[in-house]
Amino acid sequence: GDVYKRQTQSTWVLVEFNPADPNTGLKEVRAPLEDALIKEVLDTYLRLPETERQSESDDADSIVKRLYKRWKKLDNEQNIFLPTACYQMFKNIHSLFPQHHYVIADFDFLRGATSALAGVNAPVVSFKLAGSAEKHDYDSYLVPRGAADIFFPTNFYLLRALYKRATRRSSSFLKTADFVEQNTRTKWTETKSGYNPLREDFANTSVFFTVP
């Protein structure tokens, strides 16, 4: 993904990062937005309705936490993390395999780290500790290579729009539980105890698929 920052009401710049002095770490560097592919992705994003421009939110959050997240998002809404590599993948696969079909599952929102408040569709940056449920969250994605896992949520509205632009073909998406409900038999995904992980867990995931 790439991150973009609004410079004026109608002008955007590309924000790149490059290695700086080891004592100060990585730094963001603004550059003119000139790449044609990046311009296409940004244009697709800006054409989305306002309600479709951010990845999903966690309904389990408290009202206070959701209001705080909303305030922080508004504070950083001029920073946008966009899936330019994904768009390039769509174009490449369509060129090589025009009769392709997709079924893609991914996270549509991610809980936790302060880094996720850095902008629209910003990543969670986290490092796994010794305990099974222990982790260290970072405040920024500007961490040394290999120091942390960087997880981006997928905005499935944007994914659908990018796919349409790249291929002129239709696609859709469903929450994982709804996709499983429509496309499997209960016994396929249910354990002996009656527990059905694909329907009861993974509430923060969705499935994207092409439409014949």
PDB file of N, CA and C in Angstrom, residues 5-69:
ATOM      1  N   LYS A   5      -1.221  12.224   1.269  1.00  0.00           N
ATOM      2  CA  LYS A   5      -1.625  13.306   2.161  1.00  0.00           C
ATOM      3  C   LYS A   5      -2.166  14.448   1.321  1.00  0.00           C
ATOM      4  N   ARG A   6      -3.324  14.979   1.756  1.00  0.00           N
ATOM      5  CA  ARG A   6      -3.888  16.115   1.051  1.00  0.00           C
ATOM      6  C   ARG A   6      -3.035  17.345   1.332  1.00  0.00           C
ATOM      7  N   GLN A   7      -2.581  18.008   0.267  1.00  0.00           N
ATOM      8  CA  GLN A   7      -1.747  19.189   0.430  1.00  0.00           C
ATOM      9  C   GLN A   7      -2.607  20.454   0.409  1.00  0.00           C
ATOM     10  N   THR A   8      -3.529  20.507  -0.542  1.00  0.00           N
ATOM     11  CA  THR A   8      -4.533  21.561  -0.570  1.00  0.00           C
ATOM     12  C   THR A   8      -5.871  20.877  -0.782  1.00  0.00           C
ATOM     13  N   GLN A   9      -6.918  21.637  -0.936  1.00  0.00           N
ATOM     14  CA  GLN A   9      -8.240  21.047  -1.103  1.00  0.00           C
ATOM     15  C   GLN A   9      -8.324  20.136  -2.322  1.00  0.00           C
ATOM     16  N   SER A  10      -7.518  20.430  -3.356  1.00  0.00           N
ATOM     17  CA  SER A  10      -7.608  19.651  -4.591  1.00  0.00           C
ATOM     18  C   SER A  10      -6.295  18.981  -4.989  1.00  0.00           C
ATOM     19  N   THR A  11      -5.260  19.094  -4.164  1.00  0.00           N
ATOM     20  CA  THR A  11      -3.952  18.547  -4.507  1.00  0.00           C
ATOM     21  C   THR A  11      -3.517  17.523  -3.472  1.00  0.00           C
ATOM     22  N   TRP A  12      -3.005  16.370  -3.966  1.00  0.00           N
ATOM     23  CA  TRP A  12      -2.490  15.325  -3.084  1.00  0.00           C
ATOM     24  C   TRP A  12      -1.037  15.067  -3.414  1.00  0.00           C
ATOM     25  N   VAL A  13      -0.279  14.648  -2.415  1.00  0.00           N
ATOM     26  CA  VAL A  13       1.112  14.275  -2.639  1.00  0.00           C
ATOM     27  C   VAL A  13       1.330  12.849  -2.128  1.00  0.00           C
ATOM     28  N   LEU A  14       2.283  12.174  -2.721  1.00  0.00           N
ATOM     29  CA  LEU A  14       2.678  10.843  -2.287  1.00  0.00           C
ATOM     30  C   LEU A  14       3.614  10.963  -1.096  1.00  0.00           C
ATOM     31  N   VAL A  15       3.369  10.165  -0.079  1.00  0.00           N
ATOM     32  CA  VAL A  15       4.257  10.122   1.081  1.00  0.00           C
ATOM     33  C   VAL A  15       5.048   8.824   1.024  1.00  0.00           C
ATOM     34  N   GLU A  16       6.336   8.921   0.806  1.00  0.00           N
ATOM     35  CA  GLU A  16       7.215   7.761   0.765  1.00  0.00           C
ATOM     36  C   GLU A  16       8.026   7.718   2.057  1.00  0.00           C
ATOM     37  N   PHE A  17       8.666   6.592   2.322  1.00  0.00           N
ATOM     38  CA  PHE A  17       9.591   6.572   3.447  1.00  0.00           C
ATOM     39  C   PHE A  17      10.909   5.976   2.973  1.00  0.00           C
ATOM     40  N   ASN A  18      11.985   6.510   3.530  1.00  0.00           N
ATOM     41  CA  ASN A  18      13.310   6.023   3.155  1.00  0.00           C
ATOM     42  C   ASN A  18      14.185   5.925   4.397  1.00  0.00           C
ATOM     43  N   PRO A  19      15.220   5.067   4.363  1.00  0.00           N
ATOM     44  CA  PRO A  19      16.090   4.913   5.527  1.00  0.00           C
ATOM     45  C   PRO A  19      16.787   6.234   5.863  1.00  0.00           C
ATOM     46  N   ALA A  20      16.729   6.584   7.117  1.00  0.00           N
ATOM     47  CA  ALA A  20      17.416   7.785   7.579  1.00  0.00           C
ATOM     48  C   ALA A  20      18.562   7.367   8.494  1.00  0.00           C
ATOM     49  N   ASP A  21      19.083   8.300   9.232  1.00  0.00           N
ATOM     50  CA  ASP A  21      20.138   7.992  10.188  1.00  0.00           C
ATOM     51  C   ASP A  21      19.649   6.935  11.172  1.00  0.00           C
ATOM     52  N   PRO A  22      20.427   5.882  11.442  1.00  0.00           N
ATOM     53  CA  PRO A  22      19.991   4.822  12.355  1.00  0.00           C
ATOM     54  C   PRO A  22      19.559   5.334  13.724  1.00  0.00           C
ATOM     55  N   ASN A  23      20.077   6.490  14.108  1.00  0.00           N
ATOM     56  CA  ASN A  23      19.734   7.034  15.418  1.00  0.00           C
ATOM     57  C   ASN A  23      18.354   7.685  15.437  1.00  0.00           C
ATOM     58  N   THR A  24      17.837   8.015  14.283  1.00  0.00           N
ATOM     59  CA  THR A  24      16.534   8.678  14.224  1.00  0.00           C
ATOM     60  C   THR A  24      15.467   7.790  13.599  1.00  0.00           C
ATOM     61  N   GLY A  25      15.873   6.720  12.935  1.00  0.00           N
ATOM     62  CA  GLY A  25      14.902   5.805  12.351  1.00  0.00           C
ATOM     63  C   GLY A  25      14.381   6.262  11.000  1.00  0.00           C
ATOM     64  N   LEU A  26      13.299   5.615  10.556  1.00  0.00           N
ATOM     65  CA  LEU A  26      12.714   5.935   9.261  1.00  0.00           C
ATOM     66  C   LEU A  26      11.937   7.248   9.317  1.00  0.00           C
ATOM     67  N   LYS A  27      11.882   7.917   8.180  1.00  0.00           N
ATOM     68  CA  LYS A  27      11.158   9.183   8.090  1.00  0.00           C
ATOM     69  C   LYS A  27      10.297   9.205   6.838  1.00  0.00           C
ATOM     70  N   GLU A  28       9.182   9.910   6.922  1.00  0.00           N
ATOM     71  CA  GLU A  28       8.338  10.113   5.752  1.00  0.00           C
ATOM     72  C   GLU A  28       8.907  11.243   4.899  1.00  0.00           C
ATOM     73  N   VAL A  29       8.789  11.081   3.589  1.00  0.00           N
ATOM     74  CA  VAL A  29       9.247  12.097   2.651  1.00  0.00           C
ATOM     75  C   VAL A  29       8.145  12.346   1.640  1.00  0.00           C
ATOM     76  N   ARG A  30       7.737  13.575   1.487  1.00  0.00           N
ATOM     77  CA  ARG A  30       6.696  13.911   0.515  1.00  0.00           C
ATOM     78  C   ARG A  30       7.300  14.035  -0.887  1.00  0.00           C
ATOM     79  N   ALA A  31       6.538  13.557  -1.858  1.00  0.00           N
ATOM     80  CA  ALA A  31       6.995  13.613  -3.245  1.00  0.00           C
ATOM     81  C   ALA A  31       5.802  13.940  -4.134  1.00  0.00           C
ATOM     82  N   PRO A  32       6.038  14.522  -5.302  1.00  0.00           N
ATOM     83  CA  PRO A  32       4.922  14.816  -6.210  1.00  0.00           C
ATOM     84  C   PRO A  32       4.200  13.534  -6.613  1.00  0.00           C
ATOM     85  N   LEU A  33       2.897  13.616  -6.743  1.00  0.00           N
ATOM     86  CA  LEU A  33       2.093  12.470  -7.153  1.00  0.00           C
ATOM     87  C   LEU A  33       2.025  12.456  -8.676  1.00  0.00           C
ATOM     88  N   GLU A  34       2.892  11.634  -9.284  1.00  0.00           N
ATOM     89  CA  GLU A  34       3.024  11.629 -10.742  1.00  0.00           C
ATOM     90  C   GLU A  34       2.720  10.280 -11.376  1.00  0.00           C
ATOM     91  N   ASP A  35       2.820   9.192 -10.629  1.00  0.00           N
ATOM     92  CA  ASP A  35       2.636   7.856 -11.173  1.00  0.00           C
ATOM     93  C   ASP A  35       1.193   7.649 -11.634  1.00  0.00           C
ATOM     94  N   ALA A  36       1.016   7.187 -12.884  1.00  0.00           N
ATOM     95  CA  ALA A  36      -0.326   7.041 -13.470  1.00  0.00           C
ATOM     96  C   ALA A  36      -1.158   6.009 -12.716  1.00  0.00           C
ATOM     97  N   LEU A  37      -0.543   4.893 -12.323  1.00  0.00           N
ATOM     98  CA  LEU A  37      -1.270   3.848 -11.609  1.00  0.00           C
ATOM     99  C   LEU A  37      -1.781   4.371 -10.261  1.00  0.00           C
ATOM    100  N   ILE A  38      -0.924   5.073  -9.544  1.00  0.00           N
ATOM    101  CA  ILE A  38      -1.316   5.617  -8.247  1.00  0.00           C
ATOM    102  C   ILE A  38      -2.452   6.619  -8.421  1.00  0.00           C
ATOM    103  N   LYS A  39      -2.398   7.442  -9.454  1.00  0.00           N
ATOM    104  CA  LYS A  39      -3.459   8.410  -9.706  1.00  0.00           C
ATOM    105  C   LYS A  39      -4.797   7.710  -9.945  1.00  0.00           C
ATOM    106  N   GLU A  40      -4.767   6.569 -10.636  1.00  0.00           N
ATOM    107  CA  GLU A  40      -6.002   5.818 -10.886  1.00  0.00           C
ATOM    108  C   GLU A  40      -6.613   5.310  -9.585  1.00  0.00           C
ATOM    109  N   VAL A  41      -5.759   4.791  -8.688  1.00  0.00           N
ATOM    110  CA  VAL A  41      -6.257   4.262  -7.417  1.00  0.00           C
ATOM    111  C   VAL A  41      -6.837   5.383  -6.571  1.00  0.00           C
ATOM    112  N   LEU A  42      -6.139   6.496  -6.492  1.00  0.00           N
ATOM    113  CA  LEU A  42      -6.631   7.626  -5.704  1.00  0.00           C
ATOM    114  C   LEU A  42      -7.933   8.160  -6.290  1.00  0.00           C
ATOM    115  N   ASP A  43      -8.007   8.259  -7.595  1.00  0.00           N
ATOM    116  CA  ASP A  43      -9.234   8.730  -8.250  1.00  0.00           C
ATOM    117  C   ASP A  43     -10.405   7.790  -7.936  1.00  0.00           C
ATOM    118  N   THR A  44     -10.150   6.482  -7.960  1.00  0.00           N
ATOM    119  CA  THR A  44     -11.206   5.503  -7.650  1.00  0.00           C
ATOM    120  C   THR A  44     -11.685   5.689  -6.216  1.00  0.00           C
ATOM    121  N   TYR A  45     -10.740   5.881  -5.308  1.00  0.00           N
ATOM    122  CA  TYR A  45     -11.101   6.104  -3.908  1.00  0.00           C
ATOM    123  C   TYR A  45     -11.950   7.364  -3.742  1.00  0.00           C
ATOM    124  N   LEU A  46     -11.546   8.447  -4.372  1.00  0.00           N
ATOM    125  CA  LEU A  46     -12.249   9.722  -4.206  1.00  0.00           C
ATOM    126  C   LEU A  46     -13.639   9.708  -4.836  1.00  0.00           C
ATOM    127  N   ARG A  47     -13.889   8.782  -5.742  1.00  0.00           N
ATOM    128  CA  ARG A  47     -15.216   8.651  -6.355  1.00  0.00           C
ATOM    129  C   ARG A  47     -16.192   7.859  -5.486  1.00  0.00           C
ATOM    130  N   LEU A  48     -15.679   7.179  -4.461  1.00  0.00           N
ATOM    131  CA  LEU A  48     -16.563   6.421  -3.581  1.00  0.00           C
ATOM    132  C   LEU A  48     -17.434   7.364  -2.758  1.00  0.00           C
ATOM    133  N   PRO A  49     -18.652   6.945  -2.419  1.00  0.00           N
ATOM    134  CA  PRO A  49     -19.449   7.730  -1.462  1.00  0.00           C
ATOM    135  C   PRO A  49     -18.704   7.830  -0.134  1.00  0.00           C
ATOM    136  N   GLU A  50     -18.944   8.882   0.610  1.00  0.00           N
ATOM    137  CA  GLU A  50     -18.246   9.086   1.886  1.00  0.00           C
ATOM    138  C   GLU A  50     -18.393   7.883   2.811  1.00  0.00           C
ATOM    139  N   THR A  51     -19.571   7.256   2.791  1.00  0.00           N
ATOM    140  CA  THR A  51     -19.834   6.135   3.705  1.00  0.00           C
ATOM    141  C   THR A  51     -19.043   4.877   3.349  1.00  0.00           C
ATOM    142  N   GLU A  52     -18.422   4.844   2.168  1.00  0.00           N
ATOM    143  CA  GLU A  52     -17.691   3.658   1.733  1.00  0.00           C
ATOM    144  C   GLU A  52     -16.178   3.872   1.712  1.00  0.00           C
ATOM    145  N   ARG A  53     -15.710   4.980   2.219  1.00  0.00           N
ATOM    146  CA  ARG A  53     -14.292   5.309   2.097  1.00  0.00           C
ATOM    147  C   ARG A  53     -13.405   4.723   3.186  1.00  0.00           C
ATOM    148  N   GLN A  54     -13.974   4.243   4.271  1.00  0.00           N
ATOM    149  CA  GLN A  54     -13.168   3.661   5.330  1.00  0.00           C
ATOM    150  C   GLN A  54     -13.526   2.207   5.513  1.00  0.00           C
ATOM    151  N   SER A  55     -12.573   1.433   6.024  1.00  0.00           N
ATOM    152  CA  SER A  55     -12.833   0.039   6.330  1.00  0.00           C
ATOM    153  C   SER A  55     -13.846  -0.043   7.465  1.00  0.00           C
ATOM    154  N   GLU A  56     -14.350  -1.243   7.726  1.00  0.00           N
ATOM    155  CA  GLU A  56     -15.381  -1.445   8.735  1.00  0.00           C
ATOM    156  C   GLU A  56     -14.897  -1.016  10.120  1.00  0.00           C
ATOM    157  N   SER A  57     -15.859  -0.811  11.036  1.00  0.00           N
ATOM    158  CA  SER A  57     -15.522  -0.520  12.422  1.00  0.00           C
ATOM    159  C   SER A  57     -15.976  -1.677  13.298  1.00  0.00           C
ATOM    160  N   ASP A  58     -15.453  -1.714  14.498  1.00  0.00           N
ATOM    161  CA  ASP A  58     -15.751  -2.806  15.425  1.00  0.00           C
ATOM    162  C   ASP A  58     -16.973  -2.461  16.256  1.00  0.00           C
ATOM    163  N   ASP A  59     -18.092  -3.130  16.009  1.00  0.00           N
ATOM    164  CA  ASP A  59     -19.313  -2.846  16.742  1.00  0.00           C
ATOM    165  C   ASP A  59     -19.205  -3.192  18.218  1.00  0.00           C
ATOM    166  N   ALA A  60     -18.188  -4.005  18.581  1.00  0.00           N
ATOM    167  CA  ALA A  60     -18.023  -4.401  19.974  1.00  0.00           C
ATOM    168  C   ALA A  60     -17.386  -3.294  20.815  1.00  0.00           C
ATOM    169  N   ASP A  61     -16.834  -2.264  20.171  1.00  0.00           N
ATOM    170  CA  ASP A  61     -16.240  -1.162  20.912  1.00  0.00           C
ATOM    171  C   ASP A  61     -17.307  -0.412  21.712  1.00  0.00           C
ATOM    172  N   SER A  62     -16.895   0.167  22.811  1.00  0.00           N
ATOM    173  CA  SER A  62     -17.802   0.996  23.586  1.00  0.00           C
ATOM    174  C   SER A  62     -18.111   2.271  22.805  1.00  0.00           C
ATOM    175  N   ILE A  63     -19.192   2.953  23.194  1.00  0.00           N
ATOM    176  CA  ILE A  63     -19.566   4.193  22.519  1.00  0.00           C
ATOM    177  C   ILE A  63     -18.453   5.227  22.650  1.00  0.00           C
ATOM    178  N   VAL A  64     -17.864   5.323  23.851  1.00  0.00           N
ATOM    179  CA  VAL A  64     -16.788   6.288  24.072  1.00  0.00           C
ATOM    180  C   VAL A  64     -15.600   5.986  23.176  1.00  0.00           C
ATOM    181  N   LYS A  65     -15.240   4.690  23.065  1.00  0.00           N
ATOM    182  CA  LYS A  65     -14.099   4.309  22.238  1.00  0.00           C
ATOM    183  C   LYS A  65     -14.372   4.595  20.772  1.00  0.00           C
ATOM    184  N   ARG A  66     -15.606   4.321  20.326  1.00  0.00           N
ATOM    185  CA  ARG A  66     -15.941   4.583  18.929  1.00  0.00           C
ATOM    186  C   ARG A  66     -15.898   6.076  18.629  1.00  0.00           C
ATOM    187  N   LEU A  67     -16.380   6.901  19.583  1.00  0.00           N
ATOM    188  CA  LEU A  67     -16.329   8.345  19.390  1.00  0.00           C
ATOM    189  C   LEU A  67     -14.883   8.837  19.339  1.00  0.00           C
ATOM    190  N   TYR A  68     -14.035   8.249  20.202  1.00  0.00           N
ATOM    191  CA  TYR A  68     -12.619   8.618  20.199  1.00  0.00           C
ATOM    192  C   TYR A  68     -11.985   8.254  18.860  1.00  0.00           C
ATOM    193  N   LYS A  69     -12.275   7.038  18.382  1.00  0.00           N
ATOM    194  CA  LYS A  69     -11.714   6.614  17.093  1.00  0.00           C
ATOM    195  C   LYS A  69     -12.188   7.539  15.982  1.00  0.00           C
TER     196      LYS A  69
END
